[in-house]
mmCIF file of C-alpha atoms in Angstrom:
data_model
loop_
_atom_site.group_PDB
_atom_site.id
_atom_site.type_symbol
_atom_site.label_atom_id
_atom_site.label_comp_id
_atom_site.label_asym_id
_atom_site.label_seq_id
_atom_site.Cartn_x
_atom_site.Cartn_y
_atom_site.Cartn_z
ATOM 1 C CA UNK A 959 9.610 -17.924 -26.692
ATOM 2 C CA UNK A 960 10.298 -15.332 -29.264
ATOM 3 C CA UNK A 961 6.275 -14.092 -29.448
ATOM 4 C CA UNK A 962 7.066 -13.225 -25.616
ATOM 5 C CA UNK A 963 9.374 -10.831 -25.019
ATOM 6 C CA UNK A 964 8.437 -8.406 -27.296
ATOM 7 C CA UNK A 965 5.132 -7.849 -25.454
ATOM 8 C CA UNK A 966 6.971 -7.141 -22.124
ATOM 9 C CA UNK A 967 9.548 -4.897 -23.655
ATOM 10 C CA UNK A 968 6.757 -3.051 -25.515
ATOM 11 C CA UNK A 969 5.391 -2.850 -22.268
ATOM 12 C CA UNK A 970 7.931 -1.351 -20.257
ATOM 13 C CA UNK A 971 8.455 1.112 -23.714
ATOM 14 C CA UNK A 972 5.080 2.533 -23.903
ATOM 15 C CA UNK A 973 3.991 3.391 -20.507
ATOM 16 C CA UNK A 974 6.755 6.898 -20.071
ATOM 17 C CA UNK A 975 7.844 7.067 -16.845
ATOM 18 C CA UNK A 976 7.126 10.651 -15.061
ATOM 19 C CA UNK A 977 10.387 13.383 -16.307
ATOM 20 C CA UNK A 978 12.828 13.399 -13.528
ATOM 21 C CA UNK A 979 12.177 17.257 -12.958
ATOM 22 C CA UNK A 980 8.904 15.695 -11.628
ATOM 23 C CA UNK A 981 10.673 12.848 -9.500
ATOM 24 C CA UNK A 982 13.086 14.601 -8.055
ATOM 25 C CA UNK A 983 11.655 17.970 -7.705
ATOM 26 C CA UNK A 984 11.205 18.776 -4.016
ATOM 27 C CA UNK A 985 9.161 22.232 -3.839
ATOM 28 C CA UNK A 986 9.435 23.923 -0.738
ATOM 29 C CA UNK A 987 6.740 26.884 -1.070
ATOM 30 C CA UNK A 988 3.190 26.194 -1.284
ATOM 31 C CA UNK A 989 3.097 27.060 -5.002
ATOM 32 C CA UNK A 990 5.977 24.848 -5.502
ATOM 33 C CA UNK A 991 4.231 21.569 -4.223
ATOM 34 C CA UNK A 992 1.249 22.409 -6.182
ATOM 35 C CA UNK A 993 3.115 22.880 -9.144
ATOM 36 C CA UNK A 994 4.819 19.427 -8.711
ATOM 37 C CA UNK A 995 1.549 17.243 -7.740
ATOM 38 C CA UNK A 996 -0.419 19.169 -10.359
ATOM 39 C CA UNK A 997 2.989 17.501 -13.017
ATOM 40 C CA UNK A 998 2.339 14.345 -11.240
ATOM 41 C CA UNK A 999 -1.201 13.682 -11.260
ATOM 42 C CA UNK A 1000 -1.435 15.466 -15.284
ATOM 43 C CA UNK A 1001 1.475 12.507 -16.160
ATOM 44 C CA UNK A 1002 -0.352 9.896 -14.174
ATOM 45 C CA UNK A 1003 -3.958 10.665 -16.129
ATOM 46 C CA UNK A 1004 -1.678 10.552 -19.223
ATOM 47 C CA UNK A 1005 -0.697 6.875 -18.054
ATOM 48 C CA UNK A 1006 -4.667 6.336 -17.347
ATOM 49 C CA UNK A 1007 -5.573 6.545 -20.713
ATOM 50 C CA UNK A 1008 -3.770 3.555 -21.911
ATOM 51 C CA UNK A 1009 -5.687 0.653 -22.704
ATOM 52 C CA UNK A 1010 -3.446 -1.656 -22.012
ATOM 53 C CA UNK A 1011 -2.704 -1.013 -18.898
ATOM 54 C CA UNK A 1012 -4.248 -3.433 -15.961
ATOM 55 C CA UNK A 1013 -6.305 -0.871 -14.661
ATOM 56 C CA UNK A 1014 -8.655 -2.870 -12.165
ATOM 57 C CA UNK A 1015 -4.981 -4.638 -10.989
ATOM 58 C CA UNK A 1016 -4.033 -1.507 -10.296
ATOM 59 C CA UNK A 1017 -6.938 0.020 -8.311
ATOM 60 C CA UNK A 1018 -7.293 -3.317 -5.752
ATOM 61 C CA UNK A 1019 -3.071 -2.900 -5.220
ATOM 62 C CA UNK A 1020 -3.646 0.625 -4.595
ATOM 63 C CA UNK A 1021 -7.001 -0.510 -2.490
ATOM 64 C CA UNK A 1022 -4.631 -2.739 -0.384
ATOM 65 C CA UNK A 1023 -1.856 0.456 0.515
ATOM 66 C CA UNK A 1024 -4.940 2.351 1.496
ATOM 67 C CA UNK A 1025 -6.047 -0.135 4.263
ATOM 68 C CA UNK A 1026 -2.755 -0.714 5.253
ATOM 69 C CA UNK A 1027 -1.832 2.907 5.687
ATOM 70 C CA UNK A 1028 -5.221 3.552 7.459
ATOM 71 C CA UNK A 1029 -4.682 0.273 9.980
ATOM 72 C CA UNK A 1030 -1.122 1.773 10.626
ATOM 73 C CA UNK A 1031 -2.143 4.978 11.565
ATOM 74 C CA UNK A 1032 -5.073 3.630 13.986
ATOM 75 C CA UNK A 1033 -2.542 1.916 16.057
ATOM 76 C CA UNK A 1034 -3.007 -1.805 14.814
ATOM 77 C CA UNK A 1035 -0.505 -4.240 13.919
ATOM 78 C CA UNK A 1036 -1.951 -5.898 10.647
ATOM 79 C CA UNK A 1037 0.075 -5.236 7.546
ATOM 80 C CA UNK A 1038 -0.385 -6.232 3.546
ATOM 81 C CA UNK A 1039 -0.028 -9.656 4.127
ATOM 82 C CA UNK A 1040 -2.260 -10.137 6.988
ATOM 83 C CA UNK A 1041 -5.011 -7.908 5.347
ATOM 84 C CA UNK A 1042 -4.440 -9.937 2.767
ATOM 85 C CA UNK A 1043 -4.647 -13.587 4.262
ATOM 86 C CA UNK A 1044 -7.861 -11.574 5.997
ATOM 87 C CA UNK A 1045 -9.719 -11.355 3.261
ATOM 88 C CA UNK A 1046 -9.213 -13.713 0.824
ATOM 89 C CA UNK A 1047 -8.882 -16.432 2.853
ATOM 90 C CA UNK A 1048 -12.192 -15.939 4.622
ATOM 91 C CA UNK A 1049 -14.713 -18.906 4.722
ATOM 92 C CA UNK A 1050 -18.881 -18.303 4.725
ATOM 93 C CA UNK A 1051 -20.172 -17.045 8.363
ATOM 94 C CA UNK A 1052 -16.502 -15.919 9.259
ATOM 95 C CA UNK A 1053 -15.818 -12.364 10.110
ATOM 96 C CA UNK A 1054 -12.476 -10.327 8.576
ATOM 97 C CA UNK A 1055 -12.041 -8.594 11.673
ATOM 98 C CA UNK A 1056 -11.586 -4.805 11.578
ATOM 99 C CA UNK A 1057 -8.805 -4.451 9.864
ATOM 100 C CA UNK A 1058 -9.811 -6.917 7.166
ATOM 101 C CA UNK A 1059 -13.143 -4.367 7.113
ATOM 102 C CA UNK A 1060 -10.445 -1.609 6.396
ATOM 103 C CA UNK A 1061 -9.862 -3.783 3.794
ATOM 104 C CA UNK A 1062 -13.115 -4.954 2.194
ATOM 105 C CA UNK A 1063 -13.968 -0.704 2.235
ATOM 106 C CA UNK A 1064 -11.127 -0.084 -0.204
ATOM 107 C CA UNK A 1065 -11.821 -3.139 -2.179
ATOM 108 C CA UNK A 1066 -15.227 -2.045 -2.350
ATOM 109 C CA UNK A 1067 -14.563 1.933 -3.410
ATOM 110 C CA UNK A 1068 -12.712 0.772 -6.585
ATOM 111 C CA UNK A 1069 -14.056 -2.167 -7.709
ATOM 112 C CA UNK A 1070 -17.445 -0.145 -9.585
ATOM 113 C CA UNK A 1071 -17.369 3.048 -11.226
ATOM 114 C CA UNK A 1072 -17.819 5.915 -8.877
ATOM 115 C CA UNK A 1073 -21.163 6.835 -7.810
ATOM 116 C CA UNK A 1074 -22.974 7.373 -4.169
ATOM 117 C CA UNK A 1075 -24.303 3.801 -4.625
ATOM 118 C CA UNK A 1076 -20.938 2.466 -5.052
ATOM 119 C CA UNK A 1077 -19.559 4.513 -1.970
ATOM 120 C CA UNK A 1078 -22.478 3.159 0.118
ATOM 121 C CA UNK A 1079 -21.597 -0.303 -0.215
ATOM 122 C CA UNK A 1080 -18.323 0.241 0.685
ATOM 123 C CA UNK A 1081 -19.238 2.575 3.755
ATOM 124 C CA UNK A 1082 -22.722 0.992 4.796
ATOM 125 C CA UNK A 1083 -22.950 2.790 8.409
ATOM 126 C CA UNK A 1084 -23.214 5.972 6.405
ATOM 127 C CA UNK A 1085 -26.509 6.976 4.496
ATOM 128 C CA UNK A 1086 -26.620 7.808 1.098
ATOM 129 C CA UNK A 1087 -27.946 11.501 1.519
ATOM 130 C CA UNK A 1088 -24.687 12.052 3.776
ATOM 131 C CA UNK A 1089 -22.417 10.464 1.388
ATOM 132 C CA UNK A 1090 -24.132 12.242 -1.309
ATOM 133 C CA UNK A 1091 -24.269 15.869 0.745
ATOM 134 C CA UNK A 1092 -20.086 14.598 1.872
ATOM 135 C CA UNK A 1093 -19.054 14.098 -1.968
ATOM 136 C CA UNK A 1094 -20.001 17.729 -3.209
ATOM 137 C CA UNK A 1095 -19.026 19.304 0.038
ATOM 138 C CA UNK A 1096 -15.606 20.669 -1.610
ATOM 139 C CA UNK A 1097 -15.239 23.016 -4.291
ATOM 140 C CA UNK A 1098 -12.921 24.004 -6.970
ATOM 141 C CA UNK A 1099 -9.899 22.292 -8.945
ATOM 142 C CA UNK A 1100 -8.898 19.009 -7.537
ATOM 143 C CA UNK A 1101 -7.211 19.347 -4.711
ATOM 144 C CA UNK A 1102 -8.933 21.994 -2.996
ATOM 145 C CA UNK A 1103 -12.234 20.085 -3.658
ATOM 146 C CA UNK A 1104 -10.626 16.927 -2.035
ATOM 147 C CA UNK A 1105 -9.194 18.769 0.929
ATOM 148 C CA UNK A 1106 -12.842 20.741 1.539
ATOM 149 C CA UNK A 1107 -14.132 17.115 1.629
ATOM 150 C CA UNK A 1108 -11.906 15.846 4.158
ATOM 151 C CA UNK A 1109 -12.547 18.648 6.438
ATOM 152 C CA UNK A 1110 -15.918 18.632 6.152
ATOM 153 C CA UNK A 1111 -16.464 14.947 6.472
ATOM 154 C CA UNK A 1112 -14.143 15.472 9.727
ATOM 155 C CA UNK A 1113 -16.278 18.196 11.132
ATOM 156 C CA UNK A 1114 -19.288 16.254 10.647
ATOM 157 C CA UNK A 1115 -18.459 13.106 12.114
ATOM 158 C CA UNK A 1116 -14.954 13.016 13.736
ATOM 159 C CA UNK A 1117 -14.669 9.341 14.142
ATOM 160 C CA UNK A 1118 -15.109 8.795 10.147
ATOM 161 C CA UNK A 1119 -11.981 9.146 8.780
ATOM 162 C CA UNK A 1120 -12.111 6.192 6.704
ATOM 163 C CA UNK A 1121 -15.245 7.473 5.001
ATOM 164 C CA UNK A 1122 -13.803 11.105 5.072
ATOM 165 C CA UNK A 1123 -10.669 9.419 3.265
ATOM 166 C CA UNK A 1124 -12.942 7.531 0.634
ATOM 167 C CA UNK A 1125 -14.855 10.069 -0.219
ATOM 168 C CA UNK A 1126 -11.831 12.673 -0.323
ATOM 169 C CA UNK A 1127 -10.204 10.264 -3.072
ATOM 170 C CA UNK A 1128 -13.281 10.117 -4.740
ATOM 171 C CA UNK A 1129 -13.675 13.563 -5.073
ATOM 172 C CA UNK A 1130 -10.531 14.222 -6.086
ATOM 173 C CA UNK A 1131 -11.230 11.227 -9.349
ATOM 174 C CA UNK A 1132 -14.624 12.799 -9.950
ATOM 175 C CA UNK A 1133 -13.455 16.643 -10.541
ATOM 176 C CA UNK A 1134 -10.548 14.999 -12.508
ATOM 177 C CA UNK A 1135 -12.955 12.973 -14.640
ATOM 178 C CA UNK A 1136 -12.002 9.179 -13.670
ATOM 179 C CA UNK A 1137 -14.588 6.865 -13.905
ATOM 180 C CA UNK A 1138 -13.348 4.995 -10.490
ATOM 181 C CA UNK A 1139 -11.987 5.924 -7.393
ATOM 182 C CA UNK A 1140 -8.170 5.777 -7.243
ATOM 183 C CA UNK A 1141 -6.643 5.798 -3.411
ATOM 184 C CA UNK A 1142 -3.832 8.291 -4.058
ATOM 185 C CA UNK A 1143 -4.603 10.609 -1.296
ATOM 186 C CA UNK A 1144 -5.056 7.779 1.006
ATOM 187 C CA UNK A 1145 -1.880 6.468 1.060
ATOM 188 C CA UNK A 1146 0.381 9.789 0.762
ATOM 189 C CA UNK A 1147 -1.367 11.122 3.719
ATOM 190 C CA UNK A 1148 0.460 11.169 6.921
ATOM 191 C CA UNK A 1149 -1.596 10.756 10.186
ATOM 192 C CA UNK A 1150 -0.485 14.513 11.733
ATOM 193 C CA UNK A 1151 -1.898 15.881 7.985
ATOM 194 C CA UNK A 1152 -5.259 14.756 8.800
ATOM 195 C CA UNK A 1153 -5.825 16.905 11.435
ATOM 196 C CA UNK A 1154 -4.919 20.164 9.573
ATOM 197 C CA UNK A 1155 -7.336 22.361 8.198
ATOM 198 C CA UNK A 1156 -7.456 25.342 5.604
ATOM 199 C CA UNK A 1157 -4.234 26.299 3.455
ATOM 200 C CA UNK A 1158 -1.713 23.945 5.710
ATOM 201 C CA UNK A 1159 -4.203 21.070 4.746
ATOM 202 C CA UNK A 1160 -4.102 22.016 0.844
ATOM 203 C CA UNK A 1161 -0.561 21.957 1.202
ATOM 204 C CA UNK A 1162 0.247 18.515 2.737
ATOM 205 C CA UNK A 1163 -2.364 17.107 -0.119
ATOM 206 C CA UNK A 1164 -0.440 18.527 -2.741
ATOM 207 C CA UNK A 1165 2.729 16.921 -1.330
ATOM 208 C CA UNK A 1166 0.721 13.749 -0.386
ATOM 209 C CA UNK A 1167 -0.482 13.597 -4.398
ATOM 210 C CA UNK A 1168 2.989 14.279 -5.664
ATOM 211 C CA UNK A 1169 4.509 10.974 -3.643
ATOM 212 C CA UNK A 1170 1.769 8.930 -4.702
ATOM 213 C CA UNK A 1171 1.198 10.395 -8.385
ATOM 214 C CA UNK A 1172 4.873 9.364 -9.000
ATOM 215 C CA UNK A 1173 4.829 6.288 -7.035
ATOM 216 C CA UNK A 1174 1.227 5.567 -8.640
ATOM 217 C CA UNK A 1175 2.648 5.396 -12.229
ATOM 218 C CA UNK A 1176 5.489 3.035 -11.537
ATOM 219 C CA UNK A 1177 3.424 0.792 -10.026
ATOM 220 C CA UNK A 1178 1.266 1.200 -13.415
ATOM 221 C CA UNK A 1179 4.398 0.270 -15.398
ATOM 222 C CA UNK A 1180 5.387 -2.545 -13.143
ATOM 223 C CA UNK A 1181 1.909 -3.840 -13.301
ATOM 224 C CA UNK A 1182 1.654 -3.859 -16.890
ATOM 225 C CA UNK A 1183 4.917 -5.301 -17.430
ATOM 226 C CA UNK A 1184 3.472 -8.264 -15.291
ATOM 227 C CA UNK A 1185 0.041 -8.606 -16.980
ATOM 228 C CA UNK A 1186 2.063 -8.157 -20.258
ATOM 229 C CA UNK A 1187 3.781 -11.447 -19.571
ATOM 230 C CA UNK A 1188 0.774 -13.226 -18.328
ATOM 231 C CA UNK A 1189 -1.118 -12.583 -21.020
ATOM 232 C CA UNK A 1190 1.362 -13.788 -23.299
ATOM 233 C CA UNK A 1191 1.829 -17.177 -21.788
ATOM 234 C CA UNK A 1192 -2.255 -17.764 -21.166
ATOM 235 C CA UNK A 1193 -2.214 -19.475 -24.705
ATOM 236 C CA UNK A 1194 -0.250 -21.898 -23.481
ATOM 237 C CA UNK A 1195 -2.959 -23.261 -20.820
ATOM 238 C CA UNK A 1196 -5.292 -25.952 -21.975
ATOM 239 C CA UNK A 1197 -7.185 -26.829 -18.454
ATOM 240 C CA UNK A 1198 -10.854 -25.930 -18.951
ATOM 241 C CA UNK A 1199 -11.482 -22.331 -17.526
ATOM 242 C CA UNK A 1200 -7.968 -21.677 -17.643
ATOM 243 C CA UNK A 1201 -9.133 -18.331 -19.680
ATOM 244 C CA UNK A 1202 -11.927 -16.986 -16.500
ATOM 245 C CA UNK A 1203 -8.655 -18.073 -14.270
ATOM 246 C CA UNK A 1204 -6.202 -15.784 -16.425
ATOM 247 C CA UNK A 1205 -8.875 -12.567 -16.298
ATOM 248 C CA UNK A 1206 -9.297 -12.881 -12.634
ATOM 249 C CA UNK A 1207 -5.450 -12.276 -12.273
ATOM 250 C CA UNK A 1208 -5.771 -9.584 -14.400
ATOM 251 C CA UNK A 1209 -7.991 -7.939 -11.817
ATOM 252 C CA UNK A 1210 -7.340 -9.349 -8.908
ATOM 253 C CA UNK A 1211 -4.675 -8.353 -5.986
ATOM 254 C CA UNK A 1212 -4.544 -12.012 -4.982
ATOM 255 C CA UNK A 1213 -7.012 -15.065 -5.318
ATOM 256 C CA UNK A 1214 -6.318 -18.352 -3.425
ATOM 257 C CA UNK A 1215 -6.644 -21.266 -5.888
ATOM 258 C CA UNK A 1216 -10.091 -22.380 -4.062
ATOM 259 C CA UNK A 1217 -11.820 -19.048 -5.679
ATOM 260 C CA UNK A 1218 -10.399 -20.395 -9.535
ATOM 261 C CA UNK A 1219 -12.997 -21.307 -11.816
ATOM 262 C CA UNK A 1220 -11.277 -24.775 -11.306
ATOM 263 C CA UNK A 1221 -11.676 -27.893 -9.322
ATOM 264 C CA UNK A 1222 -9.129 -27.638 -6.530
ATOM 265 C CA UNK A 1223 -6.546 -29.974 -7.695
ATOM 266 C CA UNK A 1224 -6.414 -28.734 -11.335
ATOM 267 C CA UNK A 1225 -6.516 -25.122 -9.882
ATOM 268 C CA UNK A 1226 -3.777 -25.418 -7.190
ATOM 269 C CA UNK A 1227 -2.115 -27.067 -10.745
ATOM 270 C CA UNK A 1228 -2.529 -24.097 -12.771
ATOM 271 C CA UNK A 1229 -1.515 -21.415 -10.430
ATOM 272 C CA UNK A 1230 1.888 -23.772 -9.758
ATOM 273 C CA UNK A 1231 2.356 -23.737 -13.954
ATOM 274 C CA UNK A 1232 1.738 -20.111 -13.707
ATOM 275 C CA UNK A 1233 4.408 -19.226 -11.331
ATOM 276 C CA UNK A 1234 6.772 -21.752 -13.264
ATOM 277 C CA UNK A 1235 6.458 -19.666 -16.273
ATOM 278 C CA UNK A 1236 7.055 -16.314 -14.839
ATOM 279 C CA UNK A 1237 3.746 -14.914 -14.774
ATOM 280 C CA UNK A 1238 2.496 -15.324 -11.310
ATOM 281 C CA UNK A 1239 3.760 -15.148 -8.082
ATOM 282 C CA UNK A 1240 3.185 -16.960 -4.484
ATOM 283 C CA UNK A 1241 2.799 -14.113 -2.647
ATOM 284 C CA UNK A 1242 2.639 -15.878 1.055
ATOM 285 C CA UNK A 1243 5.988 -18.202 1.301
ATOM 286 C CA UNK A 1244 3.618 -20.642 3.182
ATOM 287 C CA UNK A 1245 3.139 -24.305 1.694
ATOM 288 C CA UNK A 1246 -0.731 -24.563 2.900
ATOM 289 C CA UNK A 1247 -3.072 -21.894 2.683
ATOM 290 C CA UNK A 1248 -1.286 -19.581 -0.348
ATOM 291 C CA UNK A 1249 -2.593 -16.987 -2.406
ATOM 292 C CA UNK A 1250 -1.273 -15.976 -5.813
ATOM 293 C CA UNK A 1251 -1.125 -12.877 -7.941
ATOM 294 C CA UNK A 1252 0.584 -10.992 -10.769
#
């Protein structure tokens, strides 16, 4: 017991949370907000560089607050838990639906590094030559680069605002020199900011990248917190591909025991040890059908 809590209070110590001039500055003018995001995002690639940090964990969390913002704002009822059970708990020949295709996009954005090929797959009605011609669209520092993409993507093909919001994020990790795409812009968005243009739409992504910058890195810190405890109870599992089990909660948002490297009885066994020792949780409150994750 003693080996584990020093590796979830080192945790907790070594991942800083953002200066409270950053949290709780509210900037009013333009130059303001930009100030502010520019704090955020330069603390939050500080954060990035830590390699113990669950990084891929982080990305499919952030993947699932992108969908569900995106659903929300077209009108649809779905939230994280039904994208969720839409997803994961999907059997060969069946269909997600479309807001479990909300879904699969964002999974699919983060989960490789960045590159046109990777944005394909996870926007296949779109060819690569658009995506490609989309993606260098905006110009500039970050932001500005991000918010030319959006408009331009918009302009283009009005209907696409899930691509223009993919490839807006992606931008904005490309000029900033992450190797994946993190939704950030995505989910601090409101649904009246994407149909502003010009200086108002540089504006509203500053404050957008502000709110999720800072909310961004505690969910970092909470995340590796979580993984930190995980990790230090996986030497306590003996069942065979306990190990492969243990990495793909390290990664994964949620996985239903039936997708363990287990048979299902010794799987549906793990993931209850798991949660007995603190380092999973059962993220449905259903006793059929559950799904499990840091």
């Amino acid at each position: 017991m003693t080996s584990q809590k020093p590796a979830i209070s080192d945790a907790r110590e070594t991942l800083p949370q953002p200066p409270a001039w950053v949290t709780q500055g509210h900037g009013e003018t333009p130059e303001d907000v930009a100030f502010l995001s520019g704090a955020a995002l330069s603390h939050l690639h500080l954060v990035f560089t830590r390699d113990d940090a669950p990084h891929a964990l982080l990305r499919e969390r952030l993947a699932l607050r992108a969908a569900e913002v995106r659903v929300t704002h077209s009108g649809r009822p779905e939230r994280a838990a039904d994208l969720r059970d839409a997803v994961n708990l999907l059997r060969d020949g069946d269909l997600p639906g479309p807001a479990g295709e909300v879904y699969l996009a964002w999974r699919r954005a983060v989960e490789r590094p960045l590159s046109v090929a990777a944005l394909q797959r996870a926007l296949p009605d779109h060819a690569p030559e658009a995506l490609d011609r989309w993606l260098v669209a905006g110009q500039g520092a970050p932001v500005p680069r991000a918010a030319g993409v959006l408009e331009v993507v918009r302009a283009d093909a009005p209907r696409a605002q899930l691509a223009a919001l993919i490839l807006a994020d992606a931008a904005l990790a490309q000029t900033l020199g992450w190797s994946h795409l993190v939704p950030l812009l995505a989910t601090g968005l409101k649904r009246a900011d994407l149909r502003l243009t010009g200086a108002e739409l540089h504006f509203a992504c500053h404050r957008a990248l502000h709110a999720a910058g800072i909310e961004t890195t505690r969910l970092l810190i909470d995340l590796t917190r979580r993984t930190a405890r995980l990790r230090a109870v996986a030497p306590k599992l003996r069942a065979k591909g306990a190990a492969e089990a243990v990495a793909l909660f390290l990664a994964r948002d949620a996985i239903a025991p039936a997708a363990l490297p287990l048979p299902d009885r010794a799987a549906r066994r793990l993931c209850d040890r798991l949660v007995q020792l603190g380092a999973i949780r059962e993220l449905t409150g259903r006793d059929t059908f559950r799904l499990y994750g840091v």
